[in-house]
XYZ file of C-alpha atoms in Angstrom:
692
model
C 0.000 0.000 0.000
C 1.332 3.416 -1.005
C -0.069 5.822 1.582
C 0.689 8.911 -0.499
C -1.345 7.481 -3.389
C -4.122 6.260 -1.086
C -4.504 9.576 0.744
C -7.485 11.525 -0.542
C -8.166 9.025 -3.328
C -11.905 9.171 -2.569
C -11.983 12.977 -2.366
C -12.647 15.579 -5.057
C -9.663 17.481 -3.726
C -7.415 20.185 -5.121
C -5.480 17.760 -7.281
C -8.679 16.372 -8.819
C -10.069 19.861 -9.401
C -6.838 21.054 -10.991
C -6.772 18.051 -13.335
C -10.468 18.041 -14.287
C -11.558 21.685 -14.324
C -10.751 24.330 -16.943
C -8.047 26.687 -15.654
C -10.302 29.716 -15.225
C -13.016 27.665 -13.506
C -10.424 26.174 -11.160
C -9.044 29.630 -10.291
C -12.548 30.987 -9.617
C -13.429 28.075 -7.333
C -10.128 28.401 -5.460
C -10.882 32.093 -4.782
C -14.138 31.029 -3.142
C -12.385 28.382 -1.054
C -9.258 30.318 -0.117
C -10.442 33.918 0.109
C -14.132 33.587 0.951
C -15.164 35.159 -2.352
C -18.794 34.677 -3.423
C -19.344 31.585 -5.533
C -19.661 32.333 -9.239
C -22.803 30.344 -10.104
C -21.883 30.525 -13.781
C -19.196 27.884 -13.203
C -21.534 25.484 -11.350
C -22.445 23.388 -14.419
C -18.805 22.874 -15.363
C -17.851 21.903 -11.809
C -20.885 19.611 -11.508
C -20.061 17.766 -14.727
C -16.416 17.290 -13.750
C -17.418 16.161 -10.264
C -19.893 13.668 -11.748
C -17.344 12.247 -14.218
C -14.815 11.851 -11.434
C -17.385 10.183 -9.134
C -18.562 7.796 -11.866
C -14.933 6.788 -12.468
C -14.879 5.828 -8.772
C -17.967 3.621 -9.195
C -20.596 6.124 -8.053
C -24.131 5.896 -9.418
C -25.800 8.354 -7.013
C -25.162 11.690 -5.376
C -26.393 13.132 -2.088
C -26.425 16.494 -0.364
C -24.753 15.563 2.916
C -25.830 17.795 5.809
C -25.800 18.019 9.592
C -29.275 18.483 11.095
C -29.699 19.302 14.773
C -29.339 15.658 15.824
C -25.520 15.400 16.247
C -25.655 13.042 13.244
C -25.511 13.541 9.490
C -28.316 13.128 6.964
C -28.422 12.148 3.300
C -30.985 11.572 0.526
C -29.576 9.685 -2.470
C -30.476 10.537 -6.074
C -29.086 8.659 -9.065
C -27.163 10.373 -11.828
C -29.391 8.760 -14.467
C -31.558 10.949 -16.693
C -33.781 9.589 -19.515
C -32.540 10.065 -23.079
C -34.948 8.366 -25.451
C -34.924 4.651 -24.713
C -31.657 4.945 -22.827
C -30.273 6.923 -19.917
C -27.375 9.295 -19.498
C -25.400 10.102 -16.339
C -25.836 13.738 -15.402
C -25.350 16.172 -12.521
C -26.522 19.692 -13.300
C -25.154 22.863 -11.803
C -28.486 23.472 -10.115
C -28.483 20.014 -8.515
C -24.930 20.595 -7.294
C -25.733 23.923 -5.681
C -29.231 23.376 -4.241
C -31.245 20.399 -3.036
C -34.682 20.173 -1.471
C -35.056 17.527 1.247
C -38.195 17.296 3.384
C -37.531 19.299 6.554
C -40.654 18.341 8.492
C -39.200 15.507 10.564
C -35.947 17.130 11.626
C -35.661 18.927 14.983
C -36.428 22.629 14.732
C -36.981 23.587 18.381
C -40.067 25.577 17.445
C -38.289 27.719 14.842
C -40.860 26.602 12.258
C -44.248 24.877 12.242
C -44.336 21.101 11.721
C -46.505 21.674 8.658
C -43.741 23.792 7.073
C -42.009 20.923 5.326
C -39.886 22.621 2.696
C -36.156 22.770 3.338
C -33.128 23.545 1.210
C -29.591 22.198 1.148
C -26.907 24.443 -0.348
C -23.404 23.385 -1.394
C -20.480 24.283 0.873
C -17.645 24.520 -1.689
C -15.051 25.040 1.057
C -15.446 21.415 2.197
C -14.492 18.813 -0.433
C -16.941 16.319 -1.912
C -16.109 12.624 -1.676
C -17.267 9.212 -2.905
C -18.403 6.610 -0.384
C -20.142 3.294 -1.078
C -21.179 4.207 -4.622
C -22.438 7.707 -3.840
C -20.976 11.175 -4.367
C -21.302 13.079 -1.079
C -21.641 16.860 -1.448
C -21.220 18.754 1.867
C -24.036 21.272 2.311
C -25.849 23.593 4.702
C -29.525 23.068 5.551
C -32.100 25.864 5.896
C -35.884 26.153 6.073
C -38.208 27.730 3.505
C -38.350 30.857 5.651
C -34.564 31.070 5.972
C -33.930 29.700 9.490
C -30.854 27.503 9.717
C -31.777 23.928 10.584
C -28.255 22.552 10.834
C -24.890 22.982 12.517
C -22.852 23.806 9.379
C -24.513 27.108 8.416
C -23.993 28.826 11.801
C -20.463 27.405 11.969
C -19.655 29.033 8.626
C -21.242 32.281 9.858
C -19.130 32.178 13.023
C -16.005 31.621 10.924
C -16.936 34.646 8.818
C -17.488 36.703 11.979
C -14.111 35.908 13.523
C -12.389 36.387 10.161
C -13.863 39.874 9.793
C -13.228 41.011 13.379
C -9.716 39.541 13.574
C -8.734 41.322 10.351
C -10.050 44.604 11.767
C -7.959 44.054 14.890
C -4.836 43.109 12.925
C -5.210 46.217 10.795
C -4.602 48.321 13.914
C -1.195 46.625 14.099
C -0.525 47.363 10.437
C -1.076 43.757 9.376
C -3.065 43.099 6.194
C -4.249 39.649 5.131
C -6.970 38.143 2.995
C -8.297 35.682 5.558
C -8.088 34.672 9.203
C -9.136 31.089 9.803
C -9.859 29.046 12.885
C -8.366 25.587 12.780
C -9.459 22.618 14.841
C -7.959 19.248 15.681
C -10.525 17.155 17.610
C -9.046 14.160 19.432
C -11.524 11.270 19.507
C -11.791 8.770 22.371
C -13.791 5.542 22.057
C -14.290 1.995 23.368
C -14.145 -1.287 21.440
C -16.145 -4.339 22.568
C -16.783 -7.709 21.000
C -19.889 -7.655 18.802
C -21.198 -10.970 20.125
C -20.984 -9.802 23.731
C -22.503 -6.434 22.805
C -25.514 -8.119 21.198
C -26.440 -9.597 24.591
C -26.700 -6.193 26.268
C -30.031 -4.477 25.607
C -28.862 -1.290 27.327
C -25.804 -0.897 25.106
C -27.897 -1.447 21.993
C -30.650 1.001 22.937
C -28.786 3.683 24.902
C -25.080 3.299 24.092
C -24.158 2.750 27.746
C -24.493 0.095 30.415
C -27.352 0.930 32.757
C -26.289 -1.927 35.039
C -22.891 -3.357 35.842
C -20.799 -3.932 38.936
C -17.126 -2.926 38.704
C -14.832 -5.711 37.492
C -12.179 -7.138 39.805
C -9.625 -5.340 37.669
C -10.413 -1.945 36.219
C -7.929 0.819 35.444
C -6.326 0.998 38.875
C -3.041 -0.593 37.700
C -2.722 2.170 35.077
C -1.265 -0.346 32.645
C -3.591 0.143 29.685
C -2.698 3.773 28.921
C -0.276 3.817 25.966
C 0.087 0.038 26.385
C 0.849 -2.338 23.531
C -2.096 -2.864 21.201
C -3.984 -6.138 21.217
C -3.958 -7.953 17.886
C -7.604 -7.330 16.940
C -7.375 -3.713 18.055
C -4.196 -3.154 16.023
C -5.828 -4.690 12.950
C -8.878 -2.473 13.428
C -6.766 0.661 13.848
C -4.734 -0.135 10.712
C -7.913 -0.645 8.687
C -9.420 2.526 10.127
C -6.319 4.610 9.344
C -6.285 3.452 5.735
C -10.015 4.077 5.366
C -9.751 7.572 6.830
C -6.712 8.402 4.712
C -8.611 7.463 1.560
C -11.133 10.171 2.506
C -8.408 12.751 3.030
C -8.773 12.694 6.818
C -5.455 13.386 8.540
C -5.577 10.544 11.079
C -2.240 10.964 12.829
C -2.058 9.407 16.293
C -3.559 6.250 17.811
C -3.071 4.663 21.221
C -4.692 2.898 24.142
C -6.460 5.221 26.564
C -6.744 4.938 30.340
C -9.678 2.522 30.753
C -9.621 -1.104 29.616
C -10.954 -1.369 26.025
C -10.612 2.410 25.564
C -8.604 4.013 22.756
C -7.950 7.359 21.073
C -7.504 8.677 17.544
C -6.135 12.171 16.901
C -6.081 14.025 13.564
C -3.925 16.870 12.284
C -5.402 20.393 12.507
C -7.518 21.624 9.616
C -9.981 24.447 8.918
C -12.933 24.339 11.336
C -15.743 23.422 8.937
C -13.603 20.740 7.261
C -12.599 19.448 10.711
C -16.269 19.181 11.680
C -17.128 17.314 8.473
C -14.108 15.048 8.921
C -15.043 14.243 12.508
C -18.646 13.388 11.584
C -17.354 11.076 8.850
C -14.720 9.665 11.212
C -17.336 8.659 13.799
C -19.416 6.949 11.105
C -16.415 5.081 9.672
C -15.158 4.060 13.126
C -18.410 2.159 13.636
C -18.513 0.645 10.150
C -14.887 -0.518 10.203
C -15.414 -2.024 13.663
C -18.194 -4.276 12.347
C -15.799 -5.668 9.715
C -13.645 -6.891 12.596
C -16.461 -8.341 14.701
C -16.258 -5.344 17.024
C -18.557 -2.542 18.128
C -17.212 0.994 18.533
C -18.854 2.768 21.486
C -18.833 6.553 21.291
C -20.986 7.207 24.360
C -19.325 9.460 26.907
C -19.739 6.925 29.719
C -20.422 3.378 28.515
C -19.017 1.847 31.717
C -19.484 3.059 35.276
C -16.376 3.235 37.454
C -13.794 3.715 34.689
C -12.881 6.725 32.586
C -15.385 7.877 30.014
C -14.636 9.271 26.567
C -14.247 12.869 25.486
C -13.195 14.792 22.424
C -10.544 17.444 23.041
C -11.069 20.436 20.780
C -7.710 21.988 19.868
C -8.535 25.485 18.598
C -6.195 27.950 16.947
C -6.313 31.090 14.828
C -4.095 31.820 11.804
C -3.817 34.190 8.855
C -3.494 33.070 5.241
C 0.001 34.610 5.340
C 1.130 32.055 7.923
C 0.841 34.013 11.187
C -0.442 31.955 14.123
C -2.208 34.576 16.219
C -1.863 32.385 19.317
C 1.905 32.013 19.029
C 3.382 33.932 22.002
C 6.899 34.078 20.569
C 10.037 33.957 22.687
C 9.103 37.036 24.734
C 5.317 37.126 25.067
C 5.483 39.906 27.672
C 6.781 42.207 24.905
C 4.392 40.928 22.226
C 1.551 43.475 22.361
C -0.466 41.783 19.627
C -0.383 38.376 21.293
C -1.124 39.750 24.759
C -4.122 41.707 23.444
C -5.519 38.676 21.614
C -4.949 36.545 24.719
C -6.723 39.126 26.901
C -9.657 39.237 24.480
C -10.060 35.454 24.539
C -9.775 35.282 28.329
C -12.424 37.986 28.648
C -14.710 36.205 26.162
C -14.478 32.897 28.031
C -15.285 34.613 31.321
C -18.114 36.768 30.006
C -19.775 33.910 28.116
C -18.792 30.969 30.322
C -22.452 29.921 30.581
C -22.978 29.286 26.864
C -19.507 27.760 26.471
C -20.456 25.180 29.125
C -23.909 24.767 27.557
C -22.373 24.085 24.135
C -21.015 20.737 25.402
C -24.010 19.782 27.564
C -25.642 16.382 27.019
C -26.996 13.518 29.084
C -23.915 11.442 28.315
C -21.441 14.207 29.104
C -23.071 14.831 32.494
C -21.527 11.513 33.586
C -17.987 12.666 32.701
C -17.499 16.250 33.758
C -15.831 16.496 37.115
C -15.443 12.745 37.490
C -11.617 12.755 37.763
C -11.342 11.850 34.089
C -12.502 15.100 32.502
C -12.469 18.755 33.521
C -15.016 19.871 36.115
C -18.245 21.498 34.969
C -16.742 24.844 36.015
C -15.264 26.816 33.126
C -11.771 28.179 33.797
C -8.706 29.136 31.750
C -5.254 27.630 32.274
C -2.375 29.787 31.017
C 0.593 27.840 32.344
C 3.639 28.968 34.301
C 5.036 31.518 31.850
C 1.847 33.280 30.731
C 0.333 32.882 34.182
C 3.283 34.704 35.703
C 3.042 37.478 33.090
C -0.660 38.000 33.753
C -0.078 37.848 37.525
C 2.518 40.578 37.165
C 0.028 42.726 35.225
C -2.910 42.171 37.567
C -1.135 41.969 40.925
C 1.693 44.408 40.261
C 4.412 41.789 40.712
C 7.745 41.886 38.951
C 7.865 39.432 36.068
C 11.029 37.352 35.840
C 11.226 35.658 32.420
C 11.575 31.924 32.468
C 13.633 30.464 29.672
C 13.334 27.002 28.185
C 16.229 24.873 29.378
C 17.774 21.658 28.068
C 16.757 18.510 29.863
C 18.643 15.296 30.425
C 18.286 12.170 32.521
C 21.954 12.404 33.421
C 23.162 9.559 31.240
C 25.799 10.460 28.617
C 24.163 8.366 25.917
C 20.762 9.998 26.435
C 19.827 12.834 24.073
C 19.354 16.365 25.333
C 15.698 17.387 25.114
C 14.158 20.838 25.560
C 12.070 21.498 28.658
C 9.253 23.902 27.855
C 8.594 27.053 29.819
C 5.290 25.658 31.102
C 3.655 22.350 32.017
C 0.336 21.009 30.700
C -2.804 20.875 32.828
C -5.119 17.952 32.065
C -7.712 19.108 34.591
C -8.440 22.445 32.930
C -11.482 22.888 30.671
C -9.815 25.567 28.526
C -6.040 25.336 28.543
C -3.405 27.229 26.598
C -1.013 24.613 25.218
C 1.780 26.519 23.508
C 0.191 28.017 20.390
C -3.452 26.985 20.712
C -6.224 26.470 23.236
C -7.473 23.014 24.114
C -11.164 22.951 25.053
C -11.398 19.604 26.853
C -15.072 19.458 27.837
C -16.555 17.983 24.653
C -18.251 14.592 24.873
C -17.036 11.840 22.564
C -20.235 11.549 20.500
C -20.910 15.296 20.241
C -20.698 17.373 17.096
C -17.572 19.513 17.122
C -19.598 22.316 15.507
C -21.450 23.460 18.641
C -18.511 24.552 20.833
C -16.637 26.023 17.869
C -19.655 28.137 16.923
C -19.601 29.564 20.437
C -15.801 29.977 20.582
C -15.658 31.751 17.230
C -18.596 34.004 18.061
C -17.470 35.139 21.509
C -13.875 35.677 20.335
C -15.171 37.732 17.380
C -17.189 39.894 19.788
C -14.174 40.419 22.037
C -12.078 41.459 19.027
C -14.828 43.850 17.892
C -14.931 45.417 21.358
C -11.149 45.842 21.284
C -11.275 47.550 17.882
C -13.914 49.960 19.139
C -11.868 50.769 22.247
C -8.526 51.240 20.451
C -9.457 52.861 17.150
C -8.148 56.391 16.960
C -5.769 56.040 19.912
C -2.944 58.600 19.701
C -0.386 56.244 21.243
C -1.605 52.866 20.028
C 1.033 50.787 21.813
C 0.275 52.393 25.166
C -3.497 52.133 24.608
C -3.166 48.501 23.558
C -1.251 47.533 26.707
C -3.676 49.478 28.906
C -6.690 47.763 27.328
C -5.143 44.303 27.727
C -4.387 45.131 31.376
C -7.991 46.247 31.870
C -9.329 42.956 30.451
C -6.968 40.806 32.514
C -7.961 42.621 35.709
C -11.692 42.484 34.978
C -11.634 38.788 34.083
C -8.842 37.530 36.331
C -11.308 35.276 38.176
C -11.564 32.888 35.201
C -7.823 32.099 35.252
C -6.961 29.035 37.326
C -3.514 27.442 36.926
C -3.869 24.694 39.495
C -5.524 21.306 40.047
C -9.140 21.371 38.838
C -9.792 18.078 40.650
C -8.671 19.429 44.017
C -11.269 19.661 46.808
C -10.645 23.391 47.232
C -11.481 24.398 43.657
C -15.255 24.105 43.814
C -15.682 26.389 46.859
C -13.019 28.715 45.454
C -14.870 28.904 42.114
C -18.085 29.708 43.969
C -16.297 32.479 45.858
C -15.103 33.881 42.529
C -18.645 33.854 41.171
C -17.993 31.236 38.480
C -20.841 29.042 37.269
C -20.982 25.368 38.225
C -23.782 23.862 36.145
C -23.307 20.140 36.639
C -26.250 18.904 34.596
C -27.559 19.663 31.124
C -30.819 20.802 32.670
C -28.936 23.467 34.634
C -26.451 24.413 31.880
C -28.574 24.849 28.733
C -30.810 27.700 30.042
C -27.753 29.977 29.727
C -28.673 30.241 26.040
C -31.937 31.973 26.944
C -30.143 34.889 28.611
C -30.348 38.270 26.893
C -26.579 38.733 26.810
C -26.123 35.286 25.271
C -28.688 35.914 22.548
C -27.271 39.353 21.795
C -23.716 38.149 21.129
C -24.989 35.823 18.385
C -27.161 38.581 16.952
C -24.344 41.147 16.908
C -22.021 38.766 15.072
C -24.679 37.579 12.627
C -24.386 33.925 13.622
C -27.932 33.191 14.852
C -31.241 34.985 14.942
C -32.948 35.090 18.326
C -35.362 32.409 17.151
C -32.445 30.173 16.160
C -30.717 30.529 19.541
C -33.905 29.664 21.421
C -34.602 26.769 19.051
C -31.219 25.203 19.697
C -31.604 25.517 23.449
C -35.025 23.870 23.250
C -33.660 21.052 21.110
C -30.830 20.451 23.605
C -33.341 20.171 26.456
C -35.680 17.987 24.373
C -32.817 15.630 23.514
C -31.837 15.456 27.165
C -35.389 14.639 28.258
C -35.809 12.005 25.540
C -32.429 10.423 26.255
C -33.090 10.045 29.983
C -36.594 8.749 29.231
C -35.259 6.044 26.889
C -32.644 5.075 29.462
C -35.243 4.887 32.237
C -37.646 2.759 30.188
C -34.816 0.434 29.156
C -33.729 0.119 32.774
C -37.266 -0.720 33.876
C -37.570 -3.364 31.169
C -34.222 -4.993 32.014
C -34.951 -4.959 35.742
C -38.397 -6.527 35.343
C -37.790 -8.942 32.489
C -34.178 -9.972 33.080
C -32.757 -9.254 36.527
C -35.779 -9.877 38.768
C -36.633 -13.336 37.359
C -32.948 -14.314 37.125
C -32.349 -13.520 40.791
C -35.535 -15.334 41.769
C -34.292 -18.336 39.808
C -31.026 -18.301 41.726
C -32.892 -17.948 45.032
C -34.968 -20.982 44.085
C -31.779 -22.908 43.282
C -30.326 -22.001 46.691
C -33.538 -23.095 48.395
C -33.480 -26.422 46.552
C -29.877 -26.942 47.639
C -30.855 -26.199 51.256
C -33.738 -28.686 51.004
C -31.426 -31.327 49.505
C -28.847 -30.813 52.228
C -31.453 -31.110 54.952
C -32.920 -34.188 53.333
C -29.542 -35.834 53.800
C -29.144 -34.701 57.381
C -30.723 -32.086 59.609
C -27.242 -31.552 61.098
C -25.768 -30.046 57.879
C -25.299 -26.316 58.376
C -27.196 -24.197 55.853
C -27.015 -20.823 57.559
C -24.895 -19.190 54.809
C -27.189 -20.511 52.076
C -30.261 -19.251 53.894
C -28.626 -15.871 54.625
C -27.657 -15.449 50.950
C -31.151 -16.333 49.778
C -32.706 -13.941 52.292
C -30.350 -11.116 51.300
C -31.009 -11.605 47.588
C -34.741 -11.697 48.227
C -34.576 -8.425 50.180
C -32.393 -6.750 47.552
C -34.567 -7.987 44.703
C -37.635 -6.622 46.459
C -35.818 -3.311 47.089
C -34.897 -3.099 43.413
C -38.517 -3.604 42.375
C -39.641 -0.945 44.861
C -37.108 1.418 43.306
C -38.390 0.478 39.839
C -41.944 1.214 40.955
C -40.891 4.676 42.174
C -39.089 5.308 38.889
C -42.194 4.328 36.908
C -44.426 6.564 39.033
C -42.101 9.553 38.697
C -41.903 9.077 34.924
C -45.687 9.202 34.665
C -45.843 12.496 36.551
C -43.762 14.609 34.173
C -44.423 18.380 34.191
C -45.148 20.363 31.034
C -42.414 22.376 29.343
C -38.786 21.605 28.571
C -37.462 23.541 31.563
C -39.479 21.849 34.321
C -39.307 18.433 32.604
C -35.505 18.576 32.229
C -35.153 19.622 35.881
C -37.215 16.641 36.983
C -35.179 14.332 34.773
C -31.926 15.637 36.238
C -32.900 15.840 39.891
C -35.559 13.121 40.311
C -35.412 10.534 37.514
C -31.616 10.210 37.383
C -31.382 9.655 41.186
C -34.244 7.114 40.874
C -32.225 5.272 38.238
C -29.118 5.357 40.406
C -31.061 3.629 43.191
C -32.325 0.889 40.851
C -28.786 0.365 39.668
C -27.359 0.294 43.182
C -29.675 -2.553 44.116
C -29.055 -4.503 40.924
C -25.269 -4.112 40.930
C -25.160 -5.339 44.510
C -27.030 -8.503 43.501
C -24.722 -9.059 40.520
C -21.842 -9.516 42.962
C -23.820 -12.188 44.843
C -25.393 -14.153 41.987
C -23.820 -17.224 40.439
C -22.439 -16.234 37.026
C -24.635 -18.735 35.213
C -27.755 -17.010 36.503
C -26.902 -13.382 35.736
C -28.940 -12.554 32.612
C -26.354 -10.681 30.526
C -22.568 -10.278 30.132
C -20.829 -8.462 32.974
C -18.089 -5.822 32.802
C -15.270 -8.383 32.681
C -16.862 -9.949 29.596
C -17.328 -6.557 27.949
C -13.989 -4.927 28.679
C -11.664 -7.918 28.358
C -13.221 -9.984 25.547
C -11.197 -8.392 22.725
C -7.809 -10.126 22.489
């Protein structure tokens, strides 16, 4: 296999466009992609025909407008290329069909932004994200809007947020005498996941219906030996990862790093940075292909944030940076950041944005699955804070607290053995407990759940950063001494938003009360986090930057709450079914077996001691009865659900979830006592250690 030939072979990429398009058409399309110029619709027919010919040469017979509705998944409607021509057919893709499609919008979530009866929707080509061929179909990345113009997807607002930060960053750079055509946000989302054997998975109703185990006692061996992280790959896992890499490479996805993660059966895949909208498309395709490739190997890829209780869950670290088309990384501090006015101003703007809009930044990663991770000593706490590291932290401390800043230089490191190479020691450490950490020349937003769309947090990040840049431009324009005004404004922002900076252990017991003292939000559940979107200040920032209308903001908040309510409801109903139909009768069967053993023993001799048998049977009977009482309470509470997304989500978070925890507590206790042959489904040891 020649990787360089394989890479991008299924993508209508720059090489394909250059080879198949007329020179002037190619140049026009590149201007749209590279500079954000308006698409020249006059070239659409030529591009469509070339794209069709290329796709047909790859075995495609259909095309689809591939879009991202408000479901965290992708959607596609396939149309064939065939068009009648007398008694025969021809293969055709018109310019109109390339640019615009018309899927039915009635059954996609809208959050009240349109009436259910308003069924017409439109998909429109996103030429900045390349088309590709998969399984006999040409996939054309698109946005999705309603007949009345409301965005019904995640791509359109993401593109708007990218336009907003491009415009405001260029205005800010112009004050420094820097001209460029485009400022782009780039993203590299690391993807964590679990692999389990397909046969074992098929015996777990909860995994199939909810993506996580609703029952399961901890295995005798979990992650406490810390031997799985970066450990050698098991044979089936290595074969899967090799197949996955090659598949992703063929779609032009820069899969770079792979390794075992902390928990047994947990792994990670990390790509190279790319432009935000392409990164979002790539990640959606990656999640789909991870699952499909797993099935080829008799495996199931679990992307739920917390498939197994008691071991680390899975996240998706969002590495976010900002660069000009001339090659300037705006988040590169340089060797002397304290003297770099441009960097310090941009840093101050981002810190202020994260503090001012911490509520919607937290809400952008809120989901039922992610509620299990945040703050569980495997992911950042639900409190938003910014980590700057030793060097930048000391610089900001000197600005805010009036301390003298003593520059810290990178020094060579060595283990003290002559044969060992000298390695550079950076000026700052990394903080894995911080939600929003500066990591050298980028920020790492670590709160995303593993199955989430990367679009949501990046829409928020781009929008709030754009607003902070716009505010800076307004404050500094016309300053007589720009350098002095710039430093004064950065100092003002650092002092006003100093509370959001935390360079210590986010898992420490002192952080939560300290964060409360600082006035930082601590919204631990989706029900508590999402309402931040309804705030006037939150709505206004999207309006000012042209990313959402007010109706669109409210719609997305409603959809998030609806999804949360529906997810918990499905989990609760599945739990009730498993408890009643599987666990309760299985435990009763084991109790009956114990009783028959006691009877047999006593039939032999009344002197045979059966106290332990009787005690076990009595304990299981009590626990089984307690579980059913807990199930009955759960059922009753589910039937008494209040009207409205707000009250219903609050009840789900603060009544139904605790009810479910009680059912699970009873069941997991019985799992430890039951003979393995009686327990009705595979246990954690079977699930986490079955792949060899």
